[in-house]
């Protein structure tokens, strides 16, 4: 009983922390939007001036994904898809943000990443600079794929397929698109996302193999175990990132 109460208290504390984080992030985003509209373009910092290494950015995106996922409980998915009115299949409990606020925050994060990618690509005035940003995000998406962060991968690809970006024909003509087409192929919906599911199984196997090897050596600490569990959860939840996106 004591263990049960302790686990419950820990879960409630985590949820409370997540709620506070959502409020802080929402406030920070609102402030940055106001600043973005009021500052002249010369003061606005482009992403390449902040982080020019695709692998580092992919790692940071994965940290964000895991942090957001850690606050989502299974009850939120139940609330999101349970119909409020049996006679009206279009209404769900997803609109009740108090019950699904963490899941809602995760969906907003996906959409924000999409728009960030599109915005960063469209900001440069010259085609050569825009092409450089596109190639940078292609490399970031590839690193996300290698890590197993399929949700960020899907968000980056979605951002690059937005009409303000896809219609930049002259810019795309300067981009080496072979890697981008390979990544798009992995997210191809054909065959109920067969390519994606195959890649997901491979990523899950690599994660479990690495975990097993670390246990044999005997160097797997509590933090590593927690990180492995979070990575496994990310792989499982990322099975349907496009469904989360379109809710």
Short mmCIF file of C-alpha atoms in Angstrom, two decimals:
data_model
loop_
_atom_site.label_atom_id
_atom_site.label_comp_id
_atom_site.label_asym_id
_atom_site.label_seq_id
_atom_site.Cartn_x
_atom_site.Cartn_y
_atom_site.Cartn_z
CA UNK A 1 0.00 0.00 0.00
CA UNK A 2 2.82 2.40 0.86
CA UNK A 3 4.47 1.73 -2.48
CA UNK A 4 1.17 2.36 -4.26
CA UNK A 5 0.66 5.68 -2.46
CA UNK A 6 4.24 6.67 -3.13
CA UNK A 7 3.86 5.92 -6.84
CA UNK A 8 0.58 7.86 -6.94
CA UNK A 9 2.12 10.89 -5.22
CA UNK A 10 5.05 10.81 -7.61
CA UNK A 11 2.69 10.66 -10.59
CA UNK A 12 0.60 13.57 -9.28
CA UNK A 13 3.75 15.62 -8.67
CA UNK A 14 4.92 14.92 -12.22
CA UNK A 15 1.55 15.95 -13.65
CA UNK A 16 1.57 19.13 -11.57
CA UNK A 17 5.06 19.95 -12.82
CA UNK A 18 3.90 19.35 -16.38
CA UNK A 19 0.94 21.70 -15.97
CA UNK A 20 3.20 24.43 -14.62
CA UNK A 21 5.58 23.91 -17.52
CA UNK A 22 2.76 24.25 -20.05
CA UNK A 23 1.72 27.59 -18.55
CA UNK A 24 5.30 28.90 -18.57
CA UNK A 25 5.90 27.78 -22.15
CA UNK A 26 2.62 29.30 -23.38
CA UNK A 27 3.51 32.63 -21.76
CA UNK A 28 7.02 32.56 -23.22
CA UNK A 29 5.69 31.76 -26.70
CA UNK A 30 3.21 34.65 -26.54
CA UNK A 31 5.96 37.06 -25.48
CA UNK A 32 8.26 35.89 -28.26
CA UNK A 33 5.51 36.29 -30.86
CA UNK A 34 5.02 39.90 -29.80
CA UNK A 35 8.77 40.50 -29.91
CA UNK A 36 9.03 38.82 -33.31
CA UNK A 37 6.40 41.16 -34.76
CA UNK A 38 7.91 44.33 -33.28
CA UNK A 39 11.64 43.71 -33.88
CA UNK A 40 13.13 44.61 -37.25
CA UNK A 41 14.35 41.66 -39.36
CA UNK A 42 18.00 42.56 -38.76
CA UNK A 43 17.63 41.79 -35.04
CA UNK A 44 15.83 38.47 -35.49
CA UNK A 45 18.26 35.54 -35.17
CA UNK A 46 18.16 32.74 -37.71
CA UNK A 47 18.53 29.17 -36.53
CA UNK A 48 21.90 28.63 -38.25
CA UNK A 49 23.35 31.42 -36.12
CA UNK A 50 22.14 29.63 -32.99
CA UNK A 51 22.97 26.02 -33.88
CA UNK A 52 24.73 25.02 -37.09
CA UNK A 53 25.23 21.34 -36.23
CA UNK A 54 22.35 19.09 -37.42
CA UNK A 55 23.18 16.32 -34.95
CA UNK A 56 23.15 18.70 -31.97
CA UNK A 57 19.78 20.14 -33.00
CA UNK A 58 18.35 16.65 -33.52
CA UNK A 59 19.49 15.71 -30.02
CA UNK A 60 17.88 18.80 -28.52
CA UNK A 61 14.63 18.12 -30.37
CA UNK A 62 14.67 14.59 -28.96
CA UNK A 63 15.13 15.94 -25.43
CA UNK A 64 12.09 18.18 -25.97
CA UNK A 65 10.05 15.25 -27.31
CA UNK A 66 10.94 13.05 -24.33
CA UNK A 67 10.20 15.83 -21.84
CA UNK A 68 6.78 16.49 -23.37
CA UNK A 69 5.99 12.78 -23.57
CA UNK A 70 6.90 12.14 -19.94
CA UNK A 71 3.87 14.14 -18.78
CA UNK A 72 1.32 12.31 -20.96
CA UNK A 73 -0.54 9.48 -19.26
CA UNK A 74 -2.61 6.76 -20.96
CA UNK A 75 -5.78 8.33 -19.55
CA UNK A 76 -5.26 11.36 -21.82
CA UNK A 77 -5.36 9.19 -24.94
CA UNK A 78 -8.56 7.58 -23.65
CA UNK A 79 -10.12 11.00 -23.02
CA UNK A 80 -8.98 12.24 -26.42
CA UNK A 81 -10.76 9.55 -28.40
CA UNK A 82 -13.79 8.70 -26.25
CA UNK A 83 -16.93 10.20 -27.74
CA UNK A 84 -18.88 12.60 -25.55
CA UNK A 85 -22.11 11.94 -27.44
CA UNK A 86 -22.71 8.40 -28.78
CA UNK A 87 -25.03 9.89 -31.41
CA UNK A 88 -22.46 12.45 -32.58
CA UNK A 89 -19.23 10.77 -33.66
CA UNK A 90 -17.56 14.09 -34.48
CA UNK A 91 -17.36 15.34 -30.89
CA UNK A 92 -14.62 14.04 -28.63
CA UNK A 93 -13.30 14.85 -25.19
CA UNK A 94 -10.14 16.26 -26.73
CA UNK A 95 -11.67 19.72 -26.43
CA UNK A 96 -11.65 19.34 -22.64
CA UNK A 97 -8.12 20.64 -22.20
CA UNK A 98 -8.07 20.06 -18.44
CA UNK A 99 -8.21 16.33 -19.09
CA UNK A 100 -5.89 16.26 -22.12
CA UNK A 101 -3.74 19.35 -21.62
CA UNK A 102 -0.42 17.48 -21.87
CA UNK A 103 -1.47 15.73 -25.06
CA UNK A 104 -2.73 19.04 -26.41
CA UNK A 105 0.65 20.63 -25.59
CA UNK A 106 2.40 17.82 -27.47
CA UNK A 107 0.24 18.42 -30.53
CA UNK A 108 1.00 22.16 -30.36
CA UNK A 109 4.71 21.37 -30.13
CA UNK A 110 4.48 19.32 -33.34
CA UNK A 111 2.71 22.17 -35.13
CA UNK A 112 5.17 24.77 -33.80
CA UNK A 113 8.09 22.74 -35.12
CA UNK A 114 6.40 22.53 -38.54
CA UNK A 115 5.96 26.30 -38.69
CA UNK A 116 9.47 26.92 -37.35
CA UNK A 117 10.94 24.93 -40.24
CA UNK A 118 8.82 26.73 -42.82
CA UNK A 119 9.57 30.15 -41.30
CA UNK A 120 13.33 29.58 -41.14
CA UNK A 121 13.39 28.51 -44.78
CA UNK A 122 11.37 31.50 -46.00
CA UNK A 123 13.20 34.17 -43.97
CA UNK A 124 16.40 34.53 -46.09
CA UNK A 125 16.03 36.88 -49.04
CA UNK A 126 18.45 35.05 -51.34
CA UNK A 127 17.83 31.69 -52.97
CA UNK A 128 21.28 30.39 -52.04
CA UNK A 129 20.66 31.07 -48.35
CA UNK A 130 17.21 29.47 -48.46
CA UNK A 131 18.70 26.40 -50.13
CA UNK A 132 21.32 26.23 -47.38
CA UNK A 133 18.61 26.25 -44.69
CA UNK A 134 16.65 23.54 -46.53
CA UNK A 135 19.73 21.31 -46.71
CA UNK A 136 20.39 21.96 -43.03
CA UNK A 137 16.90 20.79 -42.05
CA UNK A 138 17.24 17.76 -44.31
CA UNK A 139 20.35 16.82 -42.35
CA UNK A 140 18.52 17.45 -39.06
CA UNK A 141 15.66 15.20 -40.22
CA UNK A 142 18.16 12.48 -41.15
CA UNK A 143 19.77 12.68 -37.71
CA UNK A 144 16.30 12.48 -36.11
CA UNK A 145 15.68 9.33 -38.14
CA UNK A 146 18.98 7.82 -36.99
CA UNK A 147 18.18 8.63 -33.35
CA UNK A 148 14.67 7.19 -33.65
CA UNK A 149 12.90 10.53 -33.16
CA UNK A 150 10.22 9.98 -35.78
CA UNK A 151 7.85 12.64 -34.45
CA UNK A 152 10.34 15.48 -35.06
CA UNK A 153 11.22 13.87 -38.40
CA UNK A 154 7.58 13.98 -39.44
CA UNK A 155 7.24 17.58 -38.25
CA UNK A 156 10.30 18.70 -40.24
CA UNK A 157 9.09 16.97 -43.40
CA UNK A 158 5.61 18.48 -42.91
CA UNK A 159 7.13 21.95 -42.54
CA UNK A 160 9.17 21.53 -45.72
CA UNK A 161 6.04 20.41 -47.58
CA UNK A 162 4.02 23.49 -46.61
CA UNK A 163 2.98 25.54 -49.64
CA UNK A 164 5.14 28.62 -48.81
CA UNK A 165 8.18 26.31 -48.98
CA UNK A 166 7.18 23.80 -51.65
CA UNK A 167 6.39 26.57 -54.16
CA UNK A 168 9.97 27.93 -54.02
CA UNK A 169 10.88 26.11 -57.23
CA UNK A 170 14.07 28.07 -57.96
CA UNK A 171 15.28 27.51 -54.42
CA UNK A 172 14.60 23.78 -54.56
CA UNK A 173 16.51 23.58 -57.86
CA UNK A 174 19.66 24.48 -55.89
CA UNK A 175 19.07 21.80 -53.25
CA UNK A 176 20.44 18.26 -53.28
CA UNK A 177 17.13 16.53 -52.72
CA UNK A 178 18.21 12.87 -52.79
CA UNK A 179 18.32 12.59 -48.98
CA UNK A 180 15.00 14.43 -48.64
CA UNK A 181 13.25 12.03 -51.01
CA UNK A 182 14.63 9.07 -49.04
CA UNK A 183 13.21 10.51 -45.81
CA UNK A 184 9.88 11.22 -47.51
CA UNK A 185 9.87 7.62 -48.72
CA UNK A 186 10.19 6.44 -45.11
CA UNK A 187 7.06 8.43 -44.20
CA UNK A 188 5.12 7.30 -47.29
CA UNK A 189 1.53 6.40 -46.23
CA UNK A 190 1.33 3.61 -48.84
CA UNK A 191 0.53 0.21 -47.37
CA UNK A 192 -0.62 1.68 -44.07
CA UNK A 193 2.80 3.33 -43.63
CA UNK A 194 4.64 0.07 -44.29
CA UNK A 195 8.05 1.74 -44.71
CA UNK A 196 7.60 3.71 -41.52
CA UNK A 197 6.55 0.68 -39.49
CA UNK A 198 9.56 -1.25 -40.77
CA UNK A 199 11.91 1.58 -39.76
CA UNK A 200 10.19 1.80 -36.38
CA UNK A 201 10.73 -1.88 -35.66
CA UNK A 202 14.39 -1.50 -36.60
CA UNK A 203 14.81 1.49 -34.28
CA UNK A 204 13.10 -0.33 -31.41
CA UNK A 205 15.38 -3.34 -31.94
CA UNK A 206 18.49 -1.13 -31.87
CA UNK A 207 17.27 0.49 -28.65
CA UNK A 208 16.66 -2.86 -26.95
CA UNK A 209 20.00 -4.27 -28.18
CA UNK A 210 21.93 -1.29 -26.84
CA UNK A 211 20.09 -1.63 -23.53
CA UNK A 212 20.96 -5.33 -23.30
CA UNK A 213 24.63 -4.69 -24.03
CA UNK A 214 24.87 -2.02 -21.33
CA UNK A 215 23.34 -4.43 -18.80
CA UNK A 216 25.95 -7.09 -19.63
CA UNK A 217 28.75 -4.63 -18.99
CA UNK A 218 27.09 -3.63 -15.74
CA UNK A 219 27.32 0.13 -16.23
CA UNK A 220 23.64 0.90 -16.67
CA UNK A 221 22.65 3.38 -13.95
CA UNK A 222 19.25 4.64 -12.90
CA UNK A 223 19.42 7.60 -15.29
CA UNK A 224 20.28 5.36 -18.23
CA UNK A 225 17.38 3.02 -17.38
CA UNK A 226 14.99 5.97 -17.24
CA UNK A 227 16.32 7.30 -20.54
CA UNK A 228 15.91 3.89 -22.20
CA UNK A 229 12.32 3.63 -20.95
CA UNK A 230 11.56 7.13 -22.26
CA UNK A 231 13.14 6.30 -25.64
CA UNK A 232 11.07 3.12 -25.87
CA UNK A 233 7.94 5.13 -25.07
CA UNK A 234 8.86 7.69 -27.74
CA UNK A 235 9.23 4.93 -30.32
CA UNK A 236 5.86 3.46 -29.37
CA UNK A 237 3.95 6.76 -29.33
CA UNK A 238 5.62 7.94 -32.54
CA UNK A 239 3.84 5.11 -34.35
CA UNK A 240 1.05 7.51 -35.30
CA UNK A 241 2.46 11.07 -35.25
CA UNK A 242 0.37 12.06 -38.25
CA UNK A 243 -2.82 11.07 -36.41
CA UNK A 244 -1.88 13.29 -33.48
CA UNK A 245 -1.13 16.12 -35.90
CA UNK A 246 -4.55 16.05 -37.57
CA UNK A 247 -6.69 15.88 -34.38
#
